[in-house]
mmCIF file of C-alpha atoms and ligand atoms in Angstrom:
data_model
loop_
_atom_site.group_PDB
_atom_site.id
_atom_site.type_symbol
_atom_site.label_atom_id
_atom_site.label_comp_id
_atom_site.label_asym_id
_atom_site.label_seq_id
_atom_site.Cartn_x
_atom_site.Cartn_y
_atom_site.Cartn_z
ATOM 1 C CA UNK A 264 0.064 0.201 0.064
ATOM 2 C CA UNK A 265 1.142 3.396 -1.006
ATOM 3 C CA UNK A 266 -0.320 6.178 1.572
ATOM 4 C CA UNK A 267 -0.415 10.006 -0.510
ATOM 5 C CA UNK A 268 -0.602 13.567 1.239
ATOM 6 C CA UNK A 269 -2.534 16.304 -0.439
ATOM 7 C CA UNK A 270 -1.083 19.907 0.377
ATOM 8 C CA UNK A 271 -3.856 21.945 -0.344
ATOM 9 C CA UNK A 272 -7.667 21.751 -0.722
ATOM 10 C CA UNK A 273 -8.691 24.069 -3.572
ATOM 11 C CA UNK A 274 -9.414 23.498 -7.118
ATOM 12 C CA UNK A 275 -6.673 20.713 -8.270
ATOM 13 C CA UNK A 276 -6.423 19.395 -4.774
ATOM 14 C CA UNK A 277 -9.460 18.683 -4.585
ATOM 15 C CA UNK A 278 -10.156 16.719 -7.503
ATOM 16 C CA UNK A 279 -6.985 14.723 -6.912
ATOM 17 C CA UNK A 280 -8.924 13.648 -4.354
ATOM 18 C CA UNK A 281 -11.906 12.592 -5.930
ATOM 19 C CA UNK A 282 -9.881 11.189 -8.515
ATOM 20 C CA UNK A 283 -8.163 8.750 -6.230
ATOM 21 C CA UNK A 284 -11.889 8.167 -4.735
ATOM 22 C CA UNK A 285 -13.348 7.387 -7.665
ATOM 23 C CA UNK A 286 -10.965 5.646 -9.819
ATOM 24 C CA UNK A 287 -9.339 3.781 -6.834
ATOM 25 C CA UNK A 288 -10.063 0.262 -8.219
ATOM 26 C CA UNK A 289 -8.773 0.782 -11.694
ATOM 27 C CA UNK A 290 -5.787 2.851 -10.315
ATOM 28 C CA UNK A 291 -5.262 -0.487 -7.969
ATOM 29 C CA UNK A 292 -5.433 -2.363 -10.620
ATOM 30 C CA UNK A 293 -3.147 -0.665 -12.653
ATOM 31 C CA UNK A 294 -0.444 0.360 -9.607
ATOM 32 C CA UNK A 295 -1.005 -3.260 -8.451
ATOM 33 C CA UNK A 296 -1.388 -2.121 -4.805
ATOM 34 C CA UNK A 297 -3.569 0.238 -2.902
ATOM 35 C CA UNK A 298 -2.912 3.823 -3.563
ATOM 36 C CA UNK A 299 -4.481 5.139 0.051
ATOM 37 C CA UNK A 300 -5.534 9.082 0.747
ATOM 38 C CA UNK A 301 -4.049 9.751 4.183
ATOM 39 C CA UNK A 302 -3.861 12.993 5.259
ATOM 40 C CA UNK A 303 -5.295 16.343 3.054
ATOM 41 C CA UNK A 304 -3.507 19.733 4.799
ATOM 42 C CA UNK A 305 -5.416 22.786 4.725
ATOM 43 C CA UNK A 306 -5.918 25.724 6.786
ATOM 44 C CA UNK A 307 -9.512 26.039 6.520
ATOM 45 C CA UNK A 308 -11.666 23.778 8.032
ATOM 46 C CA UNK A 309 -14.038 21.328 6.089
ATOM 47 C CA UNK A 310 -16.945 19.678 8.674
ATOM 48 C CA UNK A 311 -19.229 18.563 5.366
ATOM 49 C CA UNK A 312 -16.448 17.056 3.285
ATOM 50 C CA UNK A 313 -16.584 12.904 2.656
ATOM 51 C CA UNK A 314 -12.421 13.277 3.741
ATOM 52 C CA UNK A 315 -13.081 15.211 6.723
ATOM 53 C CA UNK A 316 -10.840 12.568 8.634
ATOM 54 C CA UNK A 317 -7.806 13.181 6.695
ATOM 55 C CA UNK A 318 -7.298 16.801 7.261
ATOM 56 C CA UNK A 319 -4.625 18.295 9.246
ATOM 57 C CA UNK A 320 -3.110 21.613 9.887
ATOM 58 C CA UNK A 321 0.438 20.943 10.692
ATOM 59 C CA UNK A 322 2.712 20.135 8.035
ATOM 60 C CA UNK A 323 4.638 18.095 10.502
ATOM 61 C CA UNK A 324 2.320 15.958 11.142
ATOM 62 C CA UNK A 325 2.926 14.324 7.041
ATOM 63 C CA UNK A 326 6.383 14.956 7.711
ATOM 64 C CA UNK A 327 6.865 12.873 10.417
ATOM 65 C CA UNK A 328 4.656 9.530 9.405
ATOM 66 C CA UNK A 329 7.140 7.309 7.698
ATOM 67 C CA UNK A 330 3.933 6.075 5.961
ATOM 68 C CA UNK A 331 3.650 8.648 3.416
ATOM 69 C CA UNK A 332 5.300 7.877 0.497
ATOM 70 C CA UNK A 333 4.032 10.542 -2.136
ATOM 71 C CA UNK A 334 3.049 14.479 -1.299
ATOM 72 C CA UNK A 335 1.149 16.157 -4.025
ATOM 73 C CA UNK A 336 1.657 19.506 -3.598
ATOM 74 C CA UNK A 337 -0.942 21.979 -4.975
ATOM 75 C CA UNK A 338 -0.712 24.770 -2.731
ATOM 76 C CA UNK A 339 0.134 27.095 -5.517
ATOM 77 C CA UNK A 340 3.171 29.852 -5.824
ATOM 78 C CA UNK A 341 7.036 29.739 -4.450
ATOM 79 C CA UNK A 342 6.580 30.311 -0.458
ATOM 80 C CA UNK A 343 5.083 27.911 1.751
ATOM 81 C CA UNK A 344 5.005 25.190 -1.379
ATOM 82 C CA UNK A 345 8.786 25.584 -1.522
ATOM 83 C CA UNK A 346 9.104 24.930 1.809
ATOM 84 C CA UNK A 347 7.179 21.951 2.059
ATOM 85 C CA UNK A 348 8.364 20.670 -1.127
ATOM 86 C CA UNK A 349 11.812 20.623 0.062
ATOM 87 C CA UNK A 350 10.723 18.913 3.459
ATOM 88 C CA UNK A 351 9.317 16.222 2.355
ATOM 89 C CA UNK A 352 11.932 15.735 -0.006
ATOM 90 C CA UNK A 353 14.243 15.773 2.210
ATOM 91 C CA UNK A 354 11.968 13.605 4.326
ATOM 92 C CA UNK A 355 12.438 10.825 1.576
ATOM 93 C CA UNK A 356 8.902 10.752 0.563
ATOM 94 C CA UNK A 357 8.320 11.876 -3.366
ATOM 95 C CA UNK A 358 6.422 15.147 -4.275
ATOM 96 C CA UNK A 359 3.624 15.730 -7.232
ATOM 97 C CA UNK A 360 3.328 18.819 -7.836
ATOM 98 C CA UNK A 361 0.686 21.057 -10.656
ATOM 99 C CA UNK A 362 2.847 24.268 -9.483
ATOM 100 C CA UNK A 363 4.706 25.521 -12.518
ATOM 101 C CA UNK A 364 5.466 28.937 -10.686
ATOM 102 C CA UNK A 365 7.451 26.769 -8.182
ATOM 103 C CA UNK A 366 8.891 24.551 -11.137
ATOM 104 C CA UNK A 367 10.235 27.422 -13.319
ATOM 105 C CA UNK A 368 11.556 29.102 -10.596
ATOM 106 C CA UNK A 369 13.143 26.956 -8.495
ATOM 107 C CA UNK A 370 13.041 23.525 -10.636
ATOM 108 C CA UNK A 371 16.128 22.703 -10.596
ATOM 109 C CA UNK A 372 17.050 22.732 -6.983
ATOM 110 C CA UNK A 373 14.184 20.443 -6.086
ATOM 111 C CA UNK A 374 15.119 18.069 -8.875
ATOM 112 C CA UNK A 375 18.729 17.672 -7.146
ATOM 113 C CA UNK A 376 17.165 17.245 -3.870
ATOM 114 C CA UNK A 377 15.148 14.716 -5.158
ATOM 115 C CA UNK A 378 17.736 12.355 -6.293
ATOM 116 C CA UNK A 379 19.945 12.981 -3.384
ATOM 117 C CA UNK A 380 17.562 12.002 -1.274
ATOM 118 C CA UNK A 381 16.530 8.636 -3.590
ATOM 119 C CA UNK A 382 13.386 9.948 -4.297
ATOM 120 C CA UNK A 383 11.248 11.951 -7.085
ATOM 121 C CA UNK A 384 10.240 15.177 -7.841
ATOM 122 C CA UNK A 385 7.130 15.088 -10.754
ATOM 123 C CA UNK A 386 4.967 17.675 -12.021
ATOM 124 C CA UNK A 387 3.555 16.810 -15.132
ATOM 125 C CA UNK A 388 0.250 18.975 -14.400
ATOM 126 C CA UNK A 389 2.447 21.866 -14.203
ATOM 127 C CA UNK A 390 2.137 22.595 -17.797
ATOM 128 C CA UNK A 391 -1.477 22.456 -20.067
ATOM 129 C CA UNK A 392 -3.640 20.739 -17.243
ATOM 130 C CA UNK A 393 -4.732 17.365 -18.543
ATOM 131 C CA UNK A 394 -2.226 17.309 -21.770
ATOM 132 C CA UNK A 395 0.415 14.414 -21.580
ATOM 133 C CA UNK A 396 3.162 17.075 -22.566
ATOM 134 C CA UNK A 397 6.433 16.473 -19.778
ATOM 135 C CA UNK A 398 6.816 12.306 -20.411
ATOM 136 C CA UNK A 399 6.334 12.770 -23.775
ATOM 137 C CA UNK A 400 8.875 15.271 -24.298
ATOM 138 C CA UNK A 401 11.420 12.894 -22.090
ATOM 139 C CA UNK A 402 10.271 9.950 -23.080
ATOM 140 C CA UNK A 403 8.702 9.513 -25.922
ATOM 141 C CA UNK A 404 10.756 11.707 -28.023
ATOM 142 C CA UNK A 405 13.867 11.061 -26.533
ATOM 143 C CA UNK A 406 15.708 10.151 -29.371
ATOM 144 C CA UNK A 407 15.392 13.387 -30.706
ATOM 145 C CA UNK A 408 17.874 15.864 -30.576
ATOM 146 C CA UNK A 409 14.723 19.185 -30.129
ATOM 147 C CA UNK A 410 14.922 22.399 -32.191
ATOM 148 C CA UNK A 411 12.291 23.930 -31.363
ATOM 149 C CA UNK A 412 8.618 23.834 -29.034
ATOM 150 C CA UNK A 413 5.840 26.220 -30.001
ATOM 151 C CA UNK A 414 2.488 26.358 -27.591
ATOM 152 C CA UNK A 415 -0.499 28.240 -26.763
ATOM 153 C CA UNK A 416 0.333 27.933 -23.091
ATOM 154 C CA UNK A 417 -2.767 30.061 -21.099
ATOM 155 C CA UNK A 418 -6.292 28.934 -21.953
ATOM 156 C CA UNK A 419 -7.713 32.260 -20.081
ATOM 157 C CA UNK A 420 -5.665 33.980 -23.118
ATOM 158 C CA UNK A 421 -6.966 31.646 -25.441
ATOM 159 C CA UNK A 422 -10.540 31.758 -24.266
ATOM 160 C CA UNK A 423 -10.001 36.170 -24.833
ATOM 161 C CA UNK A 424 -8.852 36.143 -27.667
ATOM 162 C CA UNK A 425 -10.822 33.246 -29.114
ATOM 163 C CA UNK A 426 -14.158 36.036 -28.032
ATOM 164 C CA UNK A 427 -12.433 38.922 -29.719
ATOM 165 C CA UNK A 428 -11.758 37.208 -32.830
ATOM 166 C CA UNK A 429 -15.307 34.647 -32.698
ATOM 167 C CA UNK A 430 -17.652 37.185 -31.320
ATOM 168 C CA UNK A 431 -15.928 40.328 -31.951
ATOM 169 C CA UNK A 432 -15.895 41.391 -27.767
ATOM 170 C CA UNK A 433 -13.272 43.625 -26.986
ATOM 171 C CA UNK A 434 -10.128 43.365 -25.003
ATOM 172 C CA UNK A 435 -12.380 44.087 -21.675
ATOM 173 C CA UNK A 436 -15.537 42.578 -22.524
ATOM 174 C CA UNK A 437 -13.704 38.805 -23.411
ATOM 175 C CA UNK A 438 -11.788 39.507 -19.685
ATOM 176 C CA UNK A 439 -14.776 39.927 -18.378
ATOM 177 C CA UNK A 440 -17.048 36.939 -19.286
ATOM 178 C CA UNK A 441 -14.150 35.002 -18.747
ATOM 179 C CA UNK A 442 -13.846 36.007 -15.353
ATOM 180 C CA UNK A 443 -17.401 35.421 -14.969
ATOM 181 C CA UNK A 444 -17.311 31.994 -16.078
ATOM 182 C CA UNK A 445 -14.592 31.405 -13.549
ATOM 183 C CA UNK A 446 -11.445 30.400 -15.857
ATOM 184 C CA UNK A 447 -9.655 34.332 -15.168
ATOM 185 C CA UNK A 448 -9.262 35.470 -11.726
ATOM 186 C CA UNK A 449 -10.289 38.190 -10.644
ATOM 187 C CA UNK A 450 -6.502 39.593 -10.865
ATOM 188 C CA UNK A 451 -5.849 38.401 -14.201
ATOM 189 C CA UNK A 452 -2.108 39.737 -14.317
ATOM 190 C CA UNK A 453 -0.421 36.334 -14.471
ATOM 191 C CA UNK A 454 -2.874 35.314 -17.691
ATOM 192 C CA UNK A 455 -3.111 38.370 -19.373
ATOM 193 C CA UNK A 456 0.598 39.922 -19.142
ATOM 194 C CA UNK A 457 2.270 36.439 -20.207
ATOM 195 C CA UNK A 458 3.922 35.172 -16.634
ATOM 196 C CA UNK A 459 1.842 32.035 -16.536
ATOM 197 C CA UNK A 460 2.703 30.836 -19.929
ATOM 198 C CA UNK A 461 6.067 32.388 -19.484
ATOM 199 C CA UNK A 462 6.491 30.065 -16.356
ATOM 200 C CA UNK A 463 5.428 26.853 -18.701
ATOM 201 C CA UNK A 464 7.724 27.942 -21.610
ATOM 202 C CA UNK A 465 10.656 28.119 -19.152
ATOM 203 C CA UNK A 466 9.671 24.347 -17.604
ATOM 204 C CA UNK A 467 9.366 23.269 -21.340
ATOM 205 C CA UNK A 468 12.325 24.491 -22.886
ATOM 206 C CA UNK A 469 14.734 22.753 -19.260
ATOM 207 C CA UNK A 470 13.429 19.595 -20.165
ATOM 208 C CA UNK A 471 13.805 20.337 -24.132
ATOM 209 C CA UNK A 472 17.057 21.676 -23.579
ATOM 210 C CA UNK A 473 18.760 20.340 -21.053
ATOM 211 C CA UNK A 474 19.065 23.495 -18.986
ATOM 212 C CA UNK A 475 17.062 25.733 -16.724
ATOM 213 C CA UNK A 476 15.912 29.207 -18.560
ATOM 214 C CA UNK A 477 14.832 31.221 -15.352
ATOM 215 C CA UNK A 478 11.246 33.096 -16.063
ATOM 216 C CA UNK A 479 12.849 36.589 -15.523
ATOM 217 C CA UNK A 480 15.196 35.898 -17.862
ATOM 218 C CA UNK A 481 12.066 35.210 -20.705
ATOM 219 C CA UNK A 482 11.112 38.858 -22.491
ATOM 220 C CA UNK A 483 6.972 38.126 -22.113
ATOM 221 C CA UNK A 484 4.372 40.355 -23.633
ATOM 222 C CA UNK A 485 0.599 39.752 -22.845
ATOM 223 C CA UNK A 486 -2.333 40.297 -24.715
ATOM 224 C CA UNK A 487 -3.826 43.671 -23.171
ATOM 225 C CA UNK A 488 -2.282 45.179 -26.374
ATOM 226 C CA UNK A 489 -4.331 43.359 -28.816
ATOM 227 C CA UNK A 490 -7.143 45.335 -30.561
ATOM 228 C CA UNK A 491 -9.708 44.346 -32.567
ATOM 229 C CA UNK A 492 -8.606 46.851 -35.011
ATOM 230 C CA UNK A 493 -5.732 44.211 -35.143
ATOM 231 C CA UNK A 494 -7.582 41.490 -34.649
ATOM 232 C CA UNK A 495 -9.528 42.503 -37.821
ATOM 233 C CA UNK A 496 -6.346 43.387 -40.400
ATOM 234 C CA UNK A 497 -5.529 39.928 -39.379
ATOM 235 C CA UNK A 498 -8.592 38.076 -40.352
ATOM 236 C CA UNK A 499 -8.552 40.270 -43.534
ATOM 237 C CA UNK A 500 -5.359 37.895 -44.450
ATOM 238 C CA UNK A 501 -6.554 34.241 -43.214
ATOM 239 C CA UNK A 502 -4.722 34.998 -39.903
ATOM 240 C CA UNK A 503 -5.129 34.288 -36.525
ATOM 241 C CA UNK A 504 -4.404 35.949 -33.488
ATOM 242 C CA UNK A 505 -3.018 33.556 -30.392
ATOM 243 C CA UNK A 506 -0.294 34.396 -27.663
ATOM 244 C CA UNK A 507 2.073 31.950 -28.525
ATOM 245 C CA UNK A 508 5.259 30.740 -25.238
ATOM 246 C CA UNK A 509 8.042 29.661 -27.531
ATOM 247 C CA UNK A 510 11.502 28.258 -27.264
ATOM 248 C CA UNK A 511 14.040 27.711 -29.547
ATOM 249 C CA UNK A 512 17.195 25.767 -29.509
ATOM 250 C CA UNK A 513 20.294 28.428 -30.374
ATOM 251 C CA UNK A 514 24.289 27.776 -31.365
ATOM 252 C CA UNK A 515 26.873 26.885 -28.556
ATOM 253 C CA UNK A 516 23.776 25.038 -26.067
ATOM 254 C CA UNK A 517 21.850 28.925 -26.183
ATOM 255 C CA UNK A 518 18.299 28.902 -26.186
ATOM 256 C CA UNK A 519 16.195 31.677 -27.450
ATOM 257 C CA UNK A 520 13.267 31.783 -25.158
ATOM 258 C CA UNK A 521 9.946 34.221 -25.472
ATOM 259 C CA UNK A 522 5.888 34.525 -25.227
ATOM 260 C CA UNK A 523 4.285 36.929 -27.295
ATOM 261 C CA UNK A 524 1.077 37.978 -29.449
ATOM 262 C CA UNK A 525 1.767 36.341 -32.606
ATOM 263 C CA UNK A 526 -0.355 36.302 -36.170
ATOM 264 C CA UNK A 527 -0.751 32.212 -36.675
ATOM 265 C CA UNK A 528 -1.108 31.567 -40.719
ATOM 266 C CA UNK A 529 -4.869 29.881 -40.856
ATOM 267 C CA UNK A 530 -3.278 26.941 -41.720
ATOM 268 C CA UNK A 531 -1.323 26.061 -39.166
ATOM 269 C CA UNK A 532 -3.106 22.938 -36.583
ATOM 270 C CA UNK A 533 -2.067 26.102 -33.728
ATOM 271 C CA UNK A 534 -4.748 28.408 -35.200
ATOM 272 C CA UNK A 535 -7.567 26.194 -34.680
ATOM 273 C CA UNK A 536 -6.780 25.820 -30.978
ATOM 274 C CA UNK A 537 -9.786 27.688 -29.518
ATOM 275 C CA UNK A 538 -11.626 29.242 -26.316
ATOM 276 C CA UNK A 539 -9.647 26.890 -23.017
ATOM 277 C CA UNK A 540 -7.860 24.544 -24.755
ATOM 278 C CA UNK A 541 -4.000 24.638 -25.064
ATOM 279 C CA UNK A 542 -1.743 22.736 -27.758
ATOM 280 C CA UNK A 543 2.318 22.443 -27.976
ATOM 281 C CA UNK A 544 4.345 21.767 -31.126
ATOM 282 C CA UNK A 545 7.352 20.292 -30.700
ATOM 283 C CA UNK A 546 10.176 19.650 -33.609
ATOM 284 C CA UNK A 547 11.879 17.339 -33.501
ATOM 285 C CA UNK A 548 15.378 15.900 -36.345
ATOM 286 C CA UNK A 549 13.394 12.217 -36.314
ATOM 287 C CA UNK A 550 9.932 12.926 -35.527
ATOM 288 C CA UNK A 551 9.509 16.430 -37.335
ATOM 289 C CA UNK A 552 6.614 18.041 -36.193
ATOM 290 C CA UNK A 553 4.314 16.305 -33.389
ATOM 291 C CA UNK A 554 1.583 18.170 -31.676
ATOM 292 C CA UNK A 555 -0.026 17.677 -28.335
ATOM 293 C CA UNK A 556 -3.402 19.382 -27.673
ATOM 294 C CA UNK A 557 -6.284 19.311 -25.251
ATOM 295 C CA UNK A 558 -7.199 20.717 -21.932
ATOM 296 C CA UNK A 559 -4.830 22.911 -20.445
ATOM 297 C CA UNK A 560 -6.802 23.951 -17.039
ATOM 298 C CA UNK A 561 -9.275 22.750 -15.154
ATOM 299 C CA UNK A 562 -9.964 20.100 -11.650
ATOM 300 C CA UNK A 563 -10.523 16.886 -13.279
ATOM 301 C CA UNK A 564 -8.088 17.233 -16.293
ATOM 302 C CA UNK A 565 -5.277 18.567 -13.870
ATOM 303 C CA UNK A 566 -5.884 16.039 -11.492
ATOM 304 C CA UNK A 567 -5.658 13.180 -14.153
ATOM 305 C CA UNK A 568 -2.068 14.328 -14.977
ATOM 306 C CA UNK A 569 -0.966 14.758 -11.118
ATOM 307 C CA UNK A 570 -2.739 11.143 -9.923
ATOM 308 C CA UNK A 571 -0.996 9.624 -13.143
ATOM 309 C CA UNK A 572 1.862 10.911 -11.449
ATOM 310 C CA UNK A 573 1.279 10.032 -8.183
ATOM 311 C CA UNK A 574 0.612 6.108 -9.856
ATOM 312 C CA UNK A 575 3.951 5.897 -11.984
ATOM 313 C CA UNK A 576 5.785 6.713 -8.265
ATOM 314 C CA UNK A 577 3.672 4.375 -6.401
ATOM 315 C CA UNK A 578 4.175 1.343 -8.974
ATOM 316 C CA UNK A 579 8.247 1.772 -8.006
ATOM 317 C CA UNK A 580 8.949 3.856 -5.792
ATOM 318 C CA UNK A 581 12.494 4.291 -5.489
ATOM 319 C CA UNK A 582 12.632 4.046 -9.867
ATOM 320 C CA UNK A 583 15.304 7.099 -10.941
ATOM 321 C CA UNK A 584 13.086 8.763 -13.111
ATOM 322 C CA UNK A 585 15.817 10.992 -14.700
ATOM 323 C CA UNK A 586 13.391 13.829 -15.182
ATOM 324 C CA UNK A 587 15.764 16.167 -14.278
ATOM 325 C CA UNK A 588 17.830 19.108 -16.043
ATOM 326 C CA UNK A 589 21.024 21.428 -15.430
ATOM 327 C CA UNK A 590 21.403 24.642 -13.729
ATOM 328 C CA UNK A 591 21.288 27.284 -16.206
ATOM 329 C CA UNK A 592 23.322 30.496 -16.415
ATOM 330 C CA UNK A 593 22.545 34.347 -16.746
ATOM 331 C CA UNK A 594 23.738 34.129 -20.217
ATOM 332 C CA UNK A 595 21.739 30.971 -21.271
ATOM 333 C CA UNK A 596 18.437 32.357 -22.541
ATOM 334 C CA UNK A 597 18.871 35.091 -25.465
ATOM 335 C CA UNK A 598 16.260 37.449 -26.410
ATOM 336 C CA UNK A 599 13.885 36.941 -29.415
ATOM 337 C CA UNK A 600 15.636 40.172 -31.114
ATOM 338 C CA UNK A 601 18.133 37.603 -33.289
ATOM 339 C CA UNK A 602 15.010 36.311 -34.344
ATOM 340 C CA UNK A 603 13.920 37.163 -38.346
ATOM 341 C CA UNK A 604 10.536 37.181 -39.265
ATOM 342 C CA UNK A 605 7.816 38.698 -41.170
ATOM 343 C CA UNK A 606 5.846 40.848 -38.763
ATOM 344 C CA UNK A 607 2.246 42.323 -38.439
ATOM 345 C CA UNK A 608 2.595 46.334 -38.806
ATOM 346 C CA UNK A 609 -0.350 48.202 -37.896
ATOM 347 C CA UNK A 610 0.970 52.297 -37.573
ATOM 348 C CA UNK A 611 -0.259 55.967 -38.058
ATOM 349 C CA UNK A 612 0.733 57.317 -41.474
ATOM 350 C CA UNK A 613 0.137 56.158 -45.308
ATOM 351 C CA UNK A 614 1.272 53.243 -47.311
ATOM 352 C CA UNK A 615 3.528 54.967 -49.086
ATOM 353 C CA UNK A 616 5.734 55.911 -45.949
ATOM 354 C CA UNK A 617 5.636 51.992 -45.109
ATOM 355 C CA UNK A 618 6.851 51.186 -48.538
ATOM 356 C CA UNK A 619 9.555 53.584 -48.133
ATOM 357 C CA UNK A 620 10.367 52.146 -44.649
ATOM 358 C CA UNK A 621 10.063 48.561 -44.893
ATOM 359 C CA UNK A 622 10.648 47.887 -49.202
ATOM 360 C CA UNK A 623 7.938 45.396 -50.706
ATOM 361 C CA UNK A 624 5.087 45.230 -47.657
ATOM 362 C CA UNK A 625 1.113 43.138 -47.978
ATOM 363 C CA UNK A 626 -1.160 45.937 -47.358
ATOM 364 C CA UNK A 627 -3.579 44.668 -45.129
ATOM 365 C CA UNK A 628 -7.700 46.302 -44.861
ATOM 366 C CA UNK A 629 -10.880 46.465 -42.608
ATOM 367 C CA UNK A 630 -13.517 48.360 -43.166
ATOM 368 C CA UNK A 631 -14.426 50.952 -41.341
ATOM 369 C CA UNK A 632 -10.589 52.078 -41.053
ATOM 370 C CA UNK A 633 -9.943 55.688 -40.415
ATOM 371 C CA UNK A 634 -7.680 57.677 -42.718
ATOM 372 C CA UNK A 635 -4.282 57.681 -41.733
ATOM 373 C CA UNK A 636 -4.210 54.272 -40.578
ATOM 374 C CA UNK A 637 -2.206 51.539 -42.206
ATOM 375 C CA UNK A 638 -1.802 48.097 -41.410
ATOM 376 C CA UNK A 639 0.898 45.417 -43.483
ATOM 377 C CA UNK A 640 3.164 42.510 -43.248
ATOM 378 C CA UNK A 641 6.485 42.993 -43.680
ATOM 379 C CA UNK A 642 9.117 40.953 -45.509
ATOM 380 C CA UNK A 643 11.599 38.735 -43.242
ATOM 381 C CA UNK A 644 13.678 40.704 -40.770
ATOM 382 C CA UNK A 645 14.639 41.105 -37.119
ATOM 383 C CA UNK A 646 13.019 42.974 -34.856
ATOM 384 C CA UNK A 647 16.036 45.783 -34.600
ATOM 385 C CA UNK A 648 15.857 45.895 -38.370
ATOM 386 C CA UNK A 649 12.571 46.742 -38.450
ATOM 387 C CA UNK A 650 12.013 49.294 -35.654
ATOM 388 C CA UNK A 651 14.447 51.566 -36.935
ATOM 389 C CA UNK A 652 13.504 50.991 -40.728
ATOM 390 C CA UNK A 653 9.812 52.714 -38.595
ATOM 391 C CA UNK A 654 11.353 55.239 -36.988
ATOM 392 C CA UNK A 655 9.341 57.797 -38.943
ATOM 393 C CA UNK A 656 6.226 56.328 -37.804
ATOM 394 C CA UNK A 657 3.804 55.768 -35.268
ATOM 395 C CA UNK A 658 3.367 52.155 -34.625
ATOM 396 C CA UNK A 659 0.475 51.372 -32.509
ATOM 397 C CA UNK A 660 0.689 47.247 -32.657
ATOM 398 C CA UNK A 661 3.444 45.490 -33.458
ATOM 399 C CA UNK A 662 3.693 41.951 -33.681
ATOM 400 C CA UNK A 663 5.265 38.794 -35.144
ATOM 401 C CA UNK A 664 4.226 36.095 -37.536
ATOM 402 C CA UNK A 665 4.564 32.652 -37.208
ATOM 403 C CA UNK A 666 6.046 31.683 -40.433
HETATM 404 N N1 HSE B 227 -4.561 30.272 -15.175
HETATM 405 C C1 HSE B 227 -4.018 29.081 -15.839
HETATM 406 C C2 HSE B 227 -4.084 29.281 -17.369
HETATM 407 C C3 HSE B 227 -4.745 27.591 -15.299
HETATM 408 O O1 HSE B 227 -5.483 30.092 -17.887
HETATM 409 O O2 HSE B 227 -4.259 28.185 -18.366
HETATM 410 C C4 HSE B 227 -3.865 26.454 -15.899
HETATM 411 O O3 HSE B 227 -2.277 27.098 -15.317
#
């Protein structure tokens, strides 16, 4: 029998408890042993919960109990969660987490701690919610040299952009709708400003390329600057605006990683990823392109990934899972300034002025455009080169085109 303790009885933690119970016999059969929920740590009281006998308020109860083999950390953040995860690993207990902030900022150190204490630190649910992506990256695609990872990594922003594109809602209206539906937090900063996607691309890049880049090193732009005008211009040429997290292998072991809104061609599978769905496209030298798609958030999809990690550990508590990476250095992550692509530009000025500035361009049109507004797609160039050429124009929007 394997005993599990859940830290934090919020959306994901309660989903994990439910799934362990609901699919208990299936889990027991597949693990070849009972996986028992022994403790739930939460500061709140849940007198009516079916799990009321499991609740404890002191982490030390879990830490000191030699029967606890696996700790599920669904607290979130990188303060208390860091302390409890470190203490659990030091006590030789494996930890399963859905906490992308903690993995992105302290993953390397926690993986090292797990190795030193003969246990595991797994976090499939931290990227893409229920989508299997981290284990496929390190197991099923292990024979490949990976060159790129590109993802729609945040369900809330994908929902907002979908509603702007499909229903013509403004960013503010779509955000309010996302909040009413419970997708977006009251303080939506982490989602709409791209920080959540940034943490996820850091984790993907670390697993794909073997070294840890940190969120503070990754240029991050969210979707607050995307307007209905941009959506209409993009649509006129068959593009959808999507927030992408991207990581590209660079020479000398460096990684180009960034998060930004992109114009995605309609025929690219990423363009068809709508609402709260996530998708991650990976390129490897043997597989070519492969895409993972599904529910990137939500109680039960995320619990599905957490419980699968619990089951993996429960089958063999001491196996070295080799899912780690090395520490990066301050120069590991290079900005996307060196990355050439076509660009979408919306600016004040004339098309003649734009042509003189960037040369051959693809003009865009939308109904109701005021005089003096131009929008166009540029030839392939770097951002610094483009900005230099656009010096005489007032740029309103500037997004990279996924090519
Ligand atoms: N806030 C995140 C999202 C939840 O909207 O995708 C899952 O990480």
